């Protein structure tokens, strides 16, 4: 199952974002977001994706200048309790 995400570089002061990566969460580029995902998998094992969805976008990364968010269509988002603009 492909679990799509977008990784943005995020500036707290200007609120500007720059897209760094879009694709399956397992393909994240080396860096803070990949380390975060590896730790989630280690601690939450089979429920890692569900944990990520509950925390998205994770504050731990926002404080480091990155935003990691799931990419969902409207039907998926409704099922997870998200809204799609």
Short mmCIF file of the C-alpha atoms (twelve columns), coordinates in Angstrom:
data_MODEL
# 
_entry.id   MODEL 
# 
loop_
_atom_site.group_PDB 
_atom_site.id 
_atom_site.type_symbol 
_atom_site.label_atom_id 
_atom_site.label_alt_id 
_atom_site.label_comp_id 
_atom_site.label_asym_id 
_atom_site.label_seq_id 
_atom_site.Cartn_x 
_atom_site.Cartn_y 
_atom_site.Cartn_z 
_atom_site.pdbx_PDB_model_num 
ATOM 1  C CA . UNK A 1  0.000   0.000  0.000  1 
ATOM 2  C CA . UNK A 2  1.408   3.345  -1.005 1 
ATOM 3  C CA . UNK A 3  1.224   5.987  1.743  1 
ATOM 4  C CA . UNK A 4  1.684   9.342  0.083  1 
ATOM 5  C CA . UNK A 5  3.164   12.363 1.828  1 
ATOM 6  C CA . UNK A 6  4.452   15.830 1.025  1 
ATOM 7  C CA . UNK A 7  7.540   17.190 2.728  1 
ATOM 8  C CA . UNK A 8  7.891   20.950 2.823  1 
ATOM 9  C CA . UNK A 9  10.674  23.190 4.042  1 
ATOM 10 C CA . UNK A 10 8.841   25.582 6.349  1 
ATOM 11 C CA . UNK A 11 9.844   29.053 7.582  1 
ATOM 12 C CA . UNK A 12 8.214   30.017 10.892 1 
ATOM 13 C CA . UNK A 13 8.733   33.743 10.362 1 
ATOM 14 C CA . UNK A 14 7.378   34.123 6.844  1 
ATOM 15 C CA . UNK A 15 5.103   31.025 6.835  1 
ATOM 16 C CA . UNK A 16 6.470   30.210 3.368  1 
ATOM 17 C CA . UNK A 17 6.814   26.594 2.283  1 
ATOM 18 C CA . UNK A 18 8.995   24.985 -0.371 1 
ATOM 19 C CA . UNK A 19 8.104   21.484 -1.592 1 
ATOM 20 C CA . UNK A 20 11.045  19.118 -1.101 1 
ATOM 21 C CA . UNK A 21 9.465   15.722 -1.710 1 
ATOM 22 C CA . UNK A 22 6.172   14.136 -2.733 1 
ATOM 23 C CA . UNK A 23 5.774   10.372 -2.772 1 
ATOM 24 C CA . UNK A 24 5.590   7.288  -0.576 1 
ATOM 25 C CA . UNK A 25 6.640   7.890  3.011  1 
ATOM 26 C CA . UNK A 26 9.193   5.067  2.726  1 
ATOM 27 C CA . UNK A 27 11.044  7.067  0.050  1 
ATOM 28 C CA . UNK A 28 11.668  10.198 2.148  1 
ATOM 29 C CA . UNK A 29 15.052  11.788 1.448  1 
ATOM 30 C CA . UNK A 30 17.778  11.604 4.092  1 
ATOM 31 C CA . UNK A 31 17.282  14.110 6.895  1 
ATOM 32 C CA . UNK A 32 14.996  15.095 9.762  1 
ATOM 33 C CA . UNK A 33 11.746  13.758 8.278  1 
ATOM 34 C CA . UNK A 34 13.197  10.349 7.431  1 
ATOM 35 C CA . UNK A 35 14.691  10.073 10.929 1 
ATOM 36 C CA . UNK A 36 11.301  11.007 12.411 1 
ATOM 37 C CA . UNK A 37 9.529   8.343  10.334 1 
ATOM 38 C CA . UNK A 38 12.103  5.677  11.267 1 
ATOM 39 C CA . UNK A 39 11.590  6.440  14.968 1 
ATOM 40 C CA . UNK A 40 7.798   6.224  14.608 1 
ATOM 41 C CA . UNK A 41 8.150   2.827  12.938 1 
ATOM 42 C CA . UNK A 42 10.488  1.642  15.672 1 
ATOM 43 C CA . UNK A 43 8.184   2.666  18.528 1 
ATOM 44 C CA . UNK A 44 4.759   2.080  16.999 1 
ATOM 45 C CA . UNK A 45 5.563   -0.890 14.761 1 
ATOM 46 C CA . UNK A 46 2.396   -1.964 12.874 1 
ATOM 47 C CA . UNK A 47 0.523   1.233  13.798 1 
ATOM 48 C CA . UNK A 48 3.158   3.719  12.593 1 
ATOM 49 C CA . UNK A 49 1.066   5.123  9.719  1 
ATOM 50 C CA . UNK A 50 -1.980  5.553  11.966 1 
ATOM 51 C CA . UNK A 51 0.177   7.324  14.567 1 
ATOM 52 C CA . UNK A 52 1.568   9.624  11.864 1 
ATOM 53 C CA . UNK A 53 -1.944  10.485 10.642 1 
ATOM 54 C CA . UNK A 54 -3.011  11.354 14.192 1 
ATOM 55 C CA . UNK A 55 -0.049  13.727 14.584 1 
ATOM 56 C CA . UNK A 56 0.122   15.219 11.063 1 
ATOM 57 C CA . UNK A 57 1.769   17.593 10.560 1 
ATOM 58 C CA . UNK A 58 4.107   16.572 13.386 1 
ATOM 59 C CA . UNK A 59 5.173   19.423 15.668 1 
ATOM 60 C CA . UNK A 60 8.557   17.758 16.154 1 
ATOM 61 C CA . UNK A 61 9.364   18.538 12.524 1 
ATOM 62 C CA . UNK A 62 7.675   21.947 12.375 1 
ATOM 63 C CA . UNK A 63 10.030  23.166 15.089 1 
ATOM 64 C CA . UNK A 64 12.940  22.036 12.909 1 
ATOM 65 C CA . UNK A 65 11.656  23.843 9.824  1 
ATOM 66 C CA . UNK A 66 9.802   21.061 8.007  1 
ATOM 67 C CA . UNK A 67 6.163   20.145 7.435  1 
ATOM 68 C CA . UNK A 68 5.297   16.535 6.653  1 
ATOM 69 C CA . UNK A 69 1.696   15.896 5.686  1 
ATOM 70 C CA . UNK A 70 -0.312  13.036 4.221  1 
ATOM 71 C CA . UNK A 71 -1.626  13.293 0.666  1 
ATOM 72 C CA . UNK A 72 -5.180  11.962 0.460  1 
ATOM 73 C CA . UNK A 73 -8.085  12.135 -1.894 1 
ATOM 74 C CA . UNK A 74 -11.432 13.309 -0.539 1 
ATOM 75 C CA . UNK A 75 -12.723 9.813  0.235  1 
ATOM 76 C CA . UNK A 76 -9.578  8.822  2.157  1 
ATOM 77 C CA . UNK A 77 -9.582  12.096 4.057  1 
ATOM 78 C CA . UNK A 78 -13.200 11.645 5.131  1 
ATOM 79 C CA . UNK A 79 -12.378 8.168  6.387  1 
ATOM 80 C CA . UNK A 80 -9.499  9.527  8.481  1 
ATOM 81 C CA . UNK A 81 -11.379 12.565 9.762  1 
ATOM 82 C CA . UNK A 82 -9.492  15.144 7.665  1 
ATOM 83 C CA . UNK A 83 -11.002 17.788 5.416  1 
ATOM 84 C CA . UNK A 84 -9.749  18.397 1.877  1 
ATOM 85 C CA . UNK A 85 -9.878  21.945 0.502  1 
# 
